[in-house]
GROMACS .gro file of C-alpha atoms in nm:
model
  345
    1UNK     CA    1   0.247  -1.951  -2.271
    2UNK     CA    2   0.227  -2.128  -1.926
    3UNK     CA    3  -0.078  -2.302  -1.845
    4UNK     CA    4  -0.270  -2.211  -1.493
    5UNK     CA    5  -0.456  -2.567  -1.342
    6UNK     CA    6  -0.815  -2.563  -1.437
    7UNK     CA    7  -1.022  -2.604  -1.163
    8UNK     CA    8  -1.421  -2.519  -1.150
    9UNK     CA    9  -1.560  -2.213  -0.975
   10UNK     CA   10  -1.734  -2.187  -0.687
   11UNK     CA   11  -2.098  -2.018  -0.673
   12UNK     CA   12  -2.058  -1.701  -0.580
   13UNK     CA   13  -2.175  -1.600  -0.209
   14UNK     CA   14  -2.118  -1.312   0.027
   15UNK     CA   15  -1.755  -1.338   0.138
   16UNK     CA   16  -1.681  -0.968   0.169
   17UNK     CA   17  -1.455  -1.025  -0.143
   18UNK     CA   18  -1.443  -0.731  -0.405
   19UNK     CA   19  -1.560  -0.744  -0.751
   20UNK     CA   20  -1.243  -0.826  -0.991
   21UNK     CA   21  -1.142  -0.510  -1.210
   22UNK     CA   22  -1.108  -0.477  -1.543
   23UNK     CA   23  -0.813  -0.539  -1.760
   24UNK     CA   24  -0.546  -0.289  -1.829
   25UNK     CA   25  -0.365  -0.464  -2.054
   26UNK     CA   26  -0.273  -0.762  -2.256
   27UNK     CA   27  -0.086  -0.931  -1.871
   28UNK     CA   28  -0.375  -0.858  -1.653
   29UNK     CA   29  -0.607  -0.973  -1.912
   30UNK     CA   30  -0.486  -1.282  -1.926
   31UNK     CA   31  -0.463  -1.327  -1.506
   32UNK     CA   32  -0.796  -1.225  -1.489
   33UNK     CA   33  -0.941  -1.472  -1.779
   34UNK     CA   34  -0.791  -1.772  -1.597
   35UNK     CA   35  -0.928  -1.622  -1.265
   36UNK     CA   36  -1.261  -1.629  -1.425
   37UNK     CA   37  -1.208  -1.935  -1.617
   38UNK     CA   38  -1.255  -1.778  -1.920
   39UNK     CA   39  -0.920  -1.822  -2.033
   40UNK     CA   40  -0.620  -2.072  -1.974
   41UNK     CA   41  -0.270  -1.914  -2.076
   42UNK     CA   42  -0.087  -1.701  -1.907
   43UNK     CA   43   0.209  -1.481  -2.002
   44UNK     CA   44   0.572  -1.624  -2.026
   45UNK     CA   45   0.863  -1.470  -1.794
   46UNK     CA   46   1.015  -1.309  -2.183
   47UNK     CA   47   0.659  -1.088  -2.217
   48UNK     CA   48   0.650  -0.988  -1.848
   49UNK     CA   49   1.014  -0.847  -1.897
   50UNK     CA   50   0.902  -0.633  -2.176
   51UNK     CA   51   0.682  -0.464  -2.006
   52UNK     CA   52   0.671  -0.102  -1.801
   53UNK     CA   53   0.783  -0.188  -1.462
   54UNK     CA   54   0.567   0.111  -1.320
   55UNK     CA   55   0.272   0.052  -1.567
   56UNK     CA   56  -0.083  -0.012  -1.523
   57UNK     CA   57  -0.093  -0.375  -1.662
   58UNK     CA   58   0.246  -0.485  -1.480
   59UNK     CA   59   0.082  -0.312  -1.118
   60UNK     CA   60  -0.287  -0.410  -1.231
   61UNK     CA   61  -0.131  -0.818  -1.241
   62UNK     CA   62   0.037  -0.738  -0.920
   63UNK     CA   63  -0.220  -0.623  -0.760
   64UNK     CA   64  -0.505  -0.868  -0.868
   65UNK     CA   65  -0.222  -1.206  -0.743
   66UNK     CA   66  -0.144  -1.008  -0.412
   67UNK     CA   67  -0.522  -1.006  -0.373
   68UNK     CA   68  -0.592  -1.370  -0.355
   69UNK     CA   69  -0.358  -1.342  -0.037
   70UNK     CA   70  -0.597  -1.098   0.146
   71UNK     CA   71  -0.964  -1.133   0.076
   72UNK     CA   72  -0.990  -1.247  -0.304
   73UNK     CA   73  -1.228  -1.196  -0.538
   74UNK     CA   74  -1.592  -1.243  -0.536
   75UNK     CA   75  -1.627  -1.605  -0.706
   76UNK     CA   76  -1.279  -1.659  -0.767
   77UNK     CA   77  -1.193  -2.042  -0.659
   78UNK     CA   78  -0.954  -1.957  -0.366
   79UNK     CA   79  -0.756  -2.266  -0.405
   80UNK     CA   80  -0.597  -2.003  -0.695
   81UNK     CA   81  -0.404  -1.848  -0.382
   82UNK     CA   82  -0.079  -2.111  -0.422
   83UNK     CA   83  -0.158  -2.209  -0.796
   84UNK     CA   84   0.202  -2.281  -0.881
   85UNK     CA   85   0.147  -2.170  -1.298
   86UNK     CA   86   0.025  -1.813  -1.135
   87UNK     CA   87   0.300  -1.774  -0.818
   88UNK     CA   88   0.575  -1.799  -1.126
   89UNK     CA   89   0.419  -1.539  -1.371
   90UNK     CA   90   0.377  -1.329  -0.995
   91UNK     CA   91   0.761  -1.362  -0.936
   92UNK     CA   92   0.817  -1.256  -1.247
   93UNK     CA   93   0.656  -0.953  -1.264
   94UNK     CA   94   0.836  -0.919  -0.922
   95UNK     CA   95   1.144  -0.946  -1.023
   96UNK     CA   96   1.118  -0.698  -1.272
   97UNK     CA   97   0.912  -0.448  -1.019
   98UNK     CA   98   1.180  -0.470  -0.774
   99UNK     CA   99   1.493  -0.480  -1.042
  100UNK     CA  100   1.345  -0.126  -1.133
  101UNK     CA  101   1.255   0.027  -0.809
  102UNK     CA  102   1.606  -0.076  -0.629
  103UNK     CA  103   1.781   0.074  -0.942
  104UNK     CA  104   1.595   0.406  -0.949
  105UNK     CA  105   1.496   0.443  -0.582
  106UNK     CA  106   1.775   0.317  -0.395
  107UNK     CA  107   2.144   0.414  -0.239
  108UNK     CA  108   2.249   0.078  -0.202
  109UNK     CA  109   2.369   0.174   0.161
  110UNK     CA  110   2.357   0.023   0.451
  111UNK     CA  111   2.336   0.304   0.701
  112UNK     CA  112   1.981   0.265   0.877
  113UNK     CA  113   2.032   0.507   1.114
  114UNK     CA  114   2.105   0.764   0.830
  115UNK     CA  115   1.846   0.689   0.589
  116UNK     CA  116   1.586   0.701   0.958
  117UNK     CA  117   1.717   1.045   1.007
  118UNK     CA  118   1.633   1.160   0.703
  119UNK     CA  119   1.273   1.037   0.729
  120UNK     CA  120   1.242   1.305   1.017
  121UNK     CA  121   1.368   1.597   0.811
  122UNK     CA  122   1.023   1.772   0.753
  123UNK     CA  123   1.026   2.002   0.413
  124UNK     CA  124   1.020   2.361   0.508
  125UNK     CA  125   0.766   2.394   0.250
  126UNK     CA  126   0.595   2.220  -0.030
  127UNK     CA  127   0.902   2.062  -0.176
  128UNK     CA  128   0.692   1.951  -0.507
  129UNK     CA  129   0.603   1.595  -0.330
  130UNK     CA  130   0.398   1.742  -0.095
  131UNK     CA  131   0.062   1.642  -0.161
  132UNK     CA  132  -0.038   1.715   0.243
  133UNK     CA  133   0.113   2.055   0.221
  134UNK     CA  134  -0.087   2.087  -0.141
  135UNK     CA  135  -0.408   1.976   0.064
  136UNK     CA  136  -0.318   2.145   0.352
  137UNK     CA  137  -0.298   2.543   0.217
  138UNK     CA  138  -0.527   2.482  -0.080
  139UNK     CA  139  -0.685   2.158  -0.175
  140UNK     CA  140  -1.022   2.141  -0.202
  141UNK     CA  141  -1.300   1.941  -0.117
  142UNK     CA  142  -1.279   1.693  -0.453
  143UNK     CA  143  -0.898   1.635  -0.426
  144UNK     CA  144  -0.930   1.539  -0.040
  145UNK     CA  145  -1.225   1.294  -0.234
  146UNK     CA  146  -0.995   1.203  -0.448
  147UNK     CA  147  -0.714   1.140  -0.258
  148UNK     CA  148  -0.941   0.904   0.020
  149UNK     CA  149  -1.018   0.716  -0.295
  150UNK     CA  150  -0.664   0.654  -0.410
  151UNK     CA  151  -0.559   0.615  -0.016
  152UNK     CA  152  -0.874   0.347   0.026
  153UNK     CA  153  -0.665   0.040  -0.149
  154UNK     CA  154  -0.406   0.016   0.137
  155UNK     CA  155  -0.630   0.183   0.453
  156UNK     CA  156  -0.931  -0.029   0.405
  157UNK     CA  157  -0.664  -0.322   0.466
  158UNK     CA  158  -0.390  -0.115   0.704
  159UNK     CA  159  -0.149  -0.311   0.864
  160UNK     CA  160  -0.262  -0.630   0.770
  161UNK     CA  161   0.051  -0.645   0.505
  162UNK     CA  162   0.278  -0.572   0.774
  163UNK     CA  163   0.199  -0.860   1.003
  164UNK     CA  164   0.347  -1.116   0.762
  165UNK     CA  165   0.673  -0.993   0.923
  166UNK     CA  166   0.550  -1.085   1.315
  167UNK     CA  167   0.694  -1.458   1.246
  168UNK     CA  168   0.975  -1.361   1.106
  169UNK     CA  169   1.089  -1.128   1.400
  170UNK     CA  170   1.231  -1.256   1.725
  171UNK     CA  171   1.294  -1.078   2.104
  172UNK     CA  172   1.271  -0.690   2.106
  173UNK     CA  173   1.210  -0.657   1.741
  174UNK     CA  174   0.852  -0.896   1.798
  175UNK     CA  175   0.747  -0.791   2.101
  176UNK     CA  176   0.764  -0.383   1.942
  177UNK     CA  177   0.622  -0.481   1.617
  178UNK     CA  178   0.315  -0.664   1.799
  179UNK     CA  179   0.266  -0.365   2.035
  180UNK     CA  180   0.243  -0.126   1.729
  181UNK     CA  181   0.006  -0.349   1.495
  182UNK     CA  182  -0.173  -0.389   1.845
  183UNK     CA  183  -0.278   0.005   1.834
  184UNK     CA  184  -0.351  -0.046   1.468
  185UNK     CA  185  -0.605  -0.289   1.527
  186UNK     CA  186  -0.771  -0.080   1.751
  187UNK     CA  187  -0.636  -0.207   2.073
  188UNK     CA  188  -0.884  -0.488   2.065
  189UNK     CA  189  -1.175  -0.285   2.021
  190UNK     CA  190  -1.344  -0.329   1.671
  191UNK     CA  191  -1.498   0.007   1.644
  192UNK     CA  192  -1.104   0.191   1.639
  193UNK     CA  193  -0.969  -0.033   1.426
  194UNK     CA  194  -0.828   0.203   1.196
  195UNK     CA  195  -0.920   0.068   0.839
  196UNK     CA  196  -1.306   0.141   1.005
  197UNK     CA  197  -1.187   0.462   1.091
  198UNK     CA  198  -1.105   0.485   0.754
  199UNK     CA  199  -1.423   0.358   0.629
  200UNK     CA  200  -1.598   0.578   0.822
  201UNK     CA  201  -1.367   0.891   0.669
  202UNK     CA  202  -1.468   0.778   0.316
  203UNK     CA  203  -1.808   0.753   0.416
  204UNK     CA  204  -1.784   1.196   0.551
  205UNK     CA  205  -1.694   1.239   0.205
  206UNK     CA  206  -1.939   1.078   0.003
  207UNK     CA  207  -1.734   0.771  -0.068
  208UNK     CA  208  -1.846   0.416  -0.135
  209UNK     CA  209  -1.656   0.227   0.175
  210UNK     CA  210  -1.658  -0.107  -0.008
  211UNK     CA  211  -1.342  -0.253   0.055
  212UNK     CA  212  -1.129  -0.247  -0.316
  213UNK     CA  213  -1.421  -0.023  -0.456
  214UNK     CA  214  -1.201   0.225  -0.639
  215UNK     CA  215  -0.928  -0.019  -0.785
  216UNK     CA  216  -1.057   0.041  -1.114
  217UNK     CA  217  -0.999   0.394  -1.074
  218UNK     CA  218  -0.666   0.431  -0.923
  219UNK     CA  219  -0.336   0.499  -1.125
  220UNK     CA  220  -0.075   0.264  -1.161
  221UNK     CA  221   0.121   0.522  -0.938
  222UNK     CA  222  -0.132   0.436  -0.636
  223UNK     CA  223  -0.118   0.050  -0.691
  224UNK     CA  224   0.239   0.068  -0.655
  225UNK     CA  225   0.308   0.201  -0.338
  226UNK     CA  226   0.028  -0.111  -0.190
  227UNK     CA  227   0.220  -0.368  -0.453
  228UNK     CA  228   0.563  -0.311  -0.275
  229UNK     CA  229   0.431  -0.377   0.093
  230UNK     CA  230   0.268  -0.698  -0.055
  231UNK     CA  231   0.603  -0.761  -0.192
  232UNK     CA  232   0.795  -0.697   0.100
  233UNK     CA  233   0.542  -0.872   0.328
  234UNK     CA  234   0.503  -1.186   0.124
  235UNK     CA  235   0.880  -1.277   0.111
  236UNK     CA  236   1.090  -1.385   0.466
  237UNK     CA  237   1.386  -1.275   0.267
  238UNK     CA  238   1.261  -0.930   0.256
  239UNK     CA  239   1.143  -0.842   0.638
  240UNK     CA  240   1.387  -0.632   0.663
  241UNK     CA  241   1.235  -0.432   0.376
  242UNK     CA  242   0.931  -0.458   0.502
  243UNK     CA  243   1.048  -0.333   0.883
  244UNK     CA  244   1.218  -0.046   0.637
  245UNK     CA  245   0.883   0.001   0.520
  246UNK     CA  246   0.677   0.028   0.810
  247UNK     CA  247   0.929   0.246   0.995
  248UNK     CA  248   0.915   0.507   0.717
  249UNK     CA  249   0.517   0.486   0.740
  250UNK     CA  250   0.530   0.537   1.121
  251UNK     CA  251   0.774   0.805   1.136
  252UNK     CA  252   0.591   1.031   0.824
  253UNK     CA  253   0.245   0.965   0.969
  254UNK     CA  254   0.206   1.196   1.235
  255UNK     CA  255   0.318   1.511   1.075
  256UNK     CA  256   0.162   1.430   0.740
  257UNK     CA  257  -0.187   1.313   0.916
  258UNK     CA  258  -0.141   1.667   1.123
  259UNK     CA  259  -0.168   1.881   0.796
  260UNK     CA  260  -0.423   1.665   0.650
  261UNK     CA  261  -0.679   1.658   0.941
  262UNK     CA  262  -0.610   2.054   0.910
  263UNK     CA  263  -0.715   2.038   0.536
  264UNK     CA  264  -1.031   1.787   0.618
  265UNK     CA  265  -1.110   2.065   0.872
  266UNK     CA  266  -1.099   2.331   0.666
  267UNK     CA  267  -1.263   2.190   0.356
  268UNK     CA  268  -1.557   2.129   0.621
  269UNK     CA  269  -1.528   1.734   0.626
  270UNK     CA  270  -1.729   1.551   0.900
  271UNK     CA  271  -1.606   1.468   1.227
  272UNK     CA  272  -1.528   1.139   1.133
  273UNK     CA  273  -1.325   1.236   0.824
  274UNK     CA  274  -1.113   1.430   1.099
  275UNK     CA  275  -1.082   1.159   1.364
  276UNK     CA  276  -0.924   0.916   1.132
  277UNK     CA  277  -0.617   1.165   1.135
  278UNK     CA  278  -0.629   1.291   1.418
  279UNK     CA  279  -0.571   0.944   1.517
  280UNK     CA  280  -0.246   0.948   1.365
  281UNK     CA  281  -0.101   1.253   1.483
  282UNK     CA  282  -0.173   1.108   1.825
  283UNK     CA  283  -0.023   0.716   1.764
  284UNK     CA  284   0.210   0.783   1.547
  285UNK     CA  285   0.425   1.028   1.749
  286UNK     CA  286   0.467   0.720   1.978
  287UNK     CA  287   0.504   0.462   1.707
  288UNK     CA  288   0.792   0.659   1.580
  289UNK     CA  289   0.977   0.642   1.907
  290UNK     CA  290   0.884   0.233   1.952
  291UNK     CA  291   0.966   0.140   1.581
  292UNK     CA  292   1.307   0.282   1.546
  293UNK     CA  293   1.477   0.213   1.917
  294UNK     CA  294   1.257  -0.128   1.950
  295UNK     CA  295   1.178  -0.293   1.621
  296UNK     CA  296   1.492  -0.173   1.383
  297UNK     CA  297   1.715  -0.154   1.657
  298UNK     CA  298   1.610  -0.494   1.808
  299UNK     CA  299   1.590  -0.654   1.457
  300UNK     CA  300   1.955  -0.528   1.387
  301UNK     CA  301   2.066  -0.662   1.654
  302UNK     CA  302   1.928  -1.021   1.591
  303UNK     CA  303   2.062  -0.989   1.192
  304UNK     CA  304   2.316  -0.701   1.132
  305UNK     CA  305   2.329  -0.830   0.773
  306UNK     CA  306   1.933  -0.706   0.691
  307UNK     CA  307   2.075  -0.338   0.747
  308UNK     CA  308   2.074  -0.261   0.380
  309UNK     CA  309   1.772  -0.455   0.319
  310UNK     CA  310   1.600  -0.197   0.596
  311UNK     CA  311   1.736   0.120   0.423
  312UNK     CA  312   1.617  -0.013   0.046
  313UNK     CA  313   1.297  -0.027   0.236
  314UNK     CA  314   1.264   0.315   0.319
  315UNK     CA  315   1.400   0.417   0.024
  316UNK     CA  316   1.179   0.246  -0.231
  317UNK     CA  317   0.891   0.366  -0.020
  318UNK     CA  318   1.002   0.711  -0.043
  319UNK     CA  319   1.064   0.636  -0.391
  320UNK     CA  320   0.733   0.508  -0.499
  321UNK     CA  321   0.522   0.799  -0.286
  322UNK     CA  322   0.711   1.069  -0.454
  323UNK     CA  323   0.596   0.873  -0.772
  324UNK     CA  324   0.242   0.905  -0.659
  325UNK     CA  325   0.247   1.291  -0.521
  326UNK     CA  326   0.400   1.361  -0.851
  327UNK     CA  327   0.082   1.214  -1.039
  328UNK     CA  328  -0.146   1.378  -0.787
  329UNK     CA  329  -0.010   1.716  -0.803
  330UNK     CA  330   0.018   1.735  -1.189
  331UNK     CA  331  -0.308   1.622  -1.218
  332UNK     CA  332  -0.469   1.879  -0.974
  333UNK     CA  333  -0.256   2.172  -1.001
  334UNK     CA  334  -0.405   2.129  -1.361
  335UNK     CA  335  -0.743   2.123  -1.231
  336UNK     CA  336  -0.805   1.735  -1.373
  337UNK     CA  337  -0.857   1.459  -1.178
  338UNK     CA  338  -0.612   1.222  -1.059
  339UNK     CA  339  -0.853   0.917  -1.128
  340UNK     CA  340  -0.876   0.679  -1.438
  341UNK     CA  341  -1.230   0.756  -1.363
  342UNK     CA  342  -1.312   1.031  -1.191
  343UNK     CA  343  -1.583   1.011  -0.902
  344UNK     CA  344  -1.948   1.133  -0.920
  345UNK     CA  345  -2.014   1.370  -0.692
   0.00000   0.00000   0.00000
C-alpha cells in the first residue's frame, strides 16, 4: 500500500467546494479516507490494474483527484492538490483509463481532417446513440431532468478543462482557442457565462444548481466522458487530445443543442431551460468554423506530429458519449431511470 502525507485539516468554511461523495468501491474508498483523514493507505499500481477501466470505483477515484484541481472538496486540506503518494495512484488509474479507451475507441490514424469530417455527418435518424433525437421526438419531462443532472458535472464547470491547453498553444492555434473560451465565458459578462446559463436551466427544471450536487448519482458512464477532458487537459503531452476534444464538442453542439432546446420546448421547460441551448445553436455554428480552420489547423501547423494525438481525441470522445447514450437509452426506453439515485420530483 502507498502511504499519502498526513497533514491536518482545515476547518471547514464556505469555499463553494462540493460535499465529497460516497465510496463506490474498495479504490475510491480508500482516496476518500485519506482525503478525510480517516484513513492513510492507498491502493498499489497492481490493484488499480485489476480493476474495470470503465467502472464506478476506477471513474469515482478519477473523478474525486481531478477535483482537487478545480474547486475541491468542502474541508479537504488543498495542499492534497500535488500530494505526490496521490498524483501516482492518479496516473495509474490513468494509465489504465486511457490503455482501454485508445484500444476500444480509437483508429490509430492520423488523418484529422477525416476523422473532422466525420464529426459533421449528422445521423439521418436516431442511429441508437442518439439521446437528442430520443429527447427530441419523445422524451419526457423526467429524462430531460435526468439528463441536466447527468450533464451538470461538466456544464456547471464548462470550459474551464479546456483552458489548460491556452499555454500550451502558440500563434493562430492561441489566439482561436482564446476567442472561443472568450464566448464561453460569457464574453466578459458574468450573467452569460454559460455554466450560469446552465445553472439557471437546472434551476427551470426543478434541479438543485449546486455545483457537483448530483455526483453521487451519476453512472460511471457520465463520469467518464468529464474524466477524459481532465485527462487530456491536465497533461501538455496530450493538447492535442484535448484540441481533438474540444473540436468534436464544438462541431456536435449546435445541431445537438438545436434538437434539445426543441425537446425543452416541447416538454414545456422554462425560458431559461431553453436559452441555455439556444445559446448553442447560435455559438456553436461559429465555433465550428473558428476551431477547425484556426485552432487544429493553426496547431498542425506549429506540430504536424500531434495529428494523431488530435484524431484519438475525437475519437475517444465519440467513444465515451456513445458509452453514455447507450446507458441513457437502455435505461429510459425501459422506463427506469438512468440515475444511481433517481431524483425526487
Amino acid at each position: 500500500m502507498t502511504t499519502a502525507t498526513n497533514r491536518s485539516t482545515p476547518a471547514p468554511h464556505d469555499t463553494g467546494s462540493p460535499a465529497l461523495p460516497a465510496a463506490r468501491g474498495p479504490l475510491s474508498e480508500s482516496v476518500i479516507g485519506v482525503l478525510t483523514g480517516s484513513d492513510l493507505r492507498l491502493p498499489d499500481a497492481a490493484a488499480i490494474r485489476r480493476a474495470d477501466p470503465y467502472g464506478d470505483d476506477l471513474h469515482l477515484l478519477l473523478y474525486v483527484l481531478y477535483e482537487l484541481h478545480y474547486r475541491g472538496f468542502a474541508g479537504v486540506d488543498e495542499r492534497l492538490e500535488w500530494d505526490p503518494a496521490l498524483l501516482g495512484v492518479r496516473g495509474a488509474a490513468e494509465d489504465l483509463f486511457l490503455d482501454a479507451v485508445r484500444r476500444d475507441g480509437g483508429s490509430g490514424g492520423d488523418d484529422v481532417a477525416g476523422a473532422v469530417d466525420a464529426l459533421q455527418l449528422e445521423p439521418v435518424g436516431d442511429d441508437g446513440h442518439g439521446v437528442s433525437h430520443h429527447l427530441q421526438r419523445e422524451g419526457e419531462l423526467w429524462q430531460l431532468r435526468e439528463y441536466a443532472a447527468v450533464r451538470s458535472l461538466y456544464h456547471l464547470k464548462e470550459a474551464d478543462p479546456h483552458l489548460w491547453v491556452v499555454p500550451r498553444l502558440r500563434g493562430r492555434a492561441k489566439a482561436a482557442m482564446v476567442a472561443v473560451e472568450f464566448d464561453e465565458f460569457g464574453a466578459g459578462r458574468a450573467e452569460d457565462v454559460h455554466a450560469r446559463l446552465f445553472a439557471d436551466l437546472m434551476g427551470d427544471l426543478g434541479l438543485d444548481a449546486r455545483y457537483g450536487h448530483y455526483l453521487d448519482a451519476a453512472p460511471a458512464q457520465a463520469l467518464a466522458t468529464v474524466n477524459l477532458m481532465s485527462l487530456f487537459g491536465l497533461h501538455r503531452r496530450l493538447r492535442g487530445a484535448l484540441v481533438g476534444h474540444f473540436a468534436t464538442v464544438e462541431i456536435t453542439s449546435s445541431p445537438g443543442s438545436r434538437r434539445l432546446a426543441d425537446a425543452l420546448r416541447r416538454a414545456g421547460a422554462g425560458p431559461a431551460a431553453q436559452r441555455f441551448y439556444d445559446e448553442h445553436v447560435e455559438a456553436d455554428a461559429v465555433h465550428e468554423q473558428v476551431v477547425r480552420h484556426e485552432v487544429i489547423d493553426g496547431l498542425l501547423e506549429d506540430e504536424p506530429g500531434l495529428a494523431a494525438d488530435i484524431v484519438l481525441g475525437i475519437e475517444a470522445t465519440g467513444h465515451l458519449e456513445d458509452r453514455l447514450g447507450d446507458h441513457l437509452l437502455a435505461a429510459w426506453r425501459e422506463g427506469r431511470s438512468a440515475l444511481r439515485t433517481p431524483l425526487v420530483l
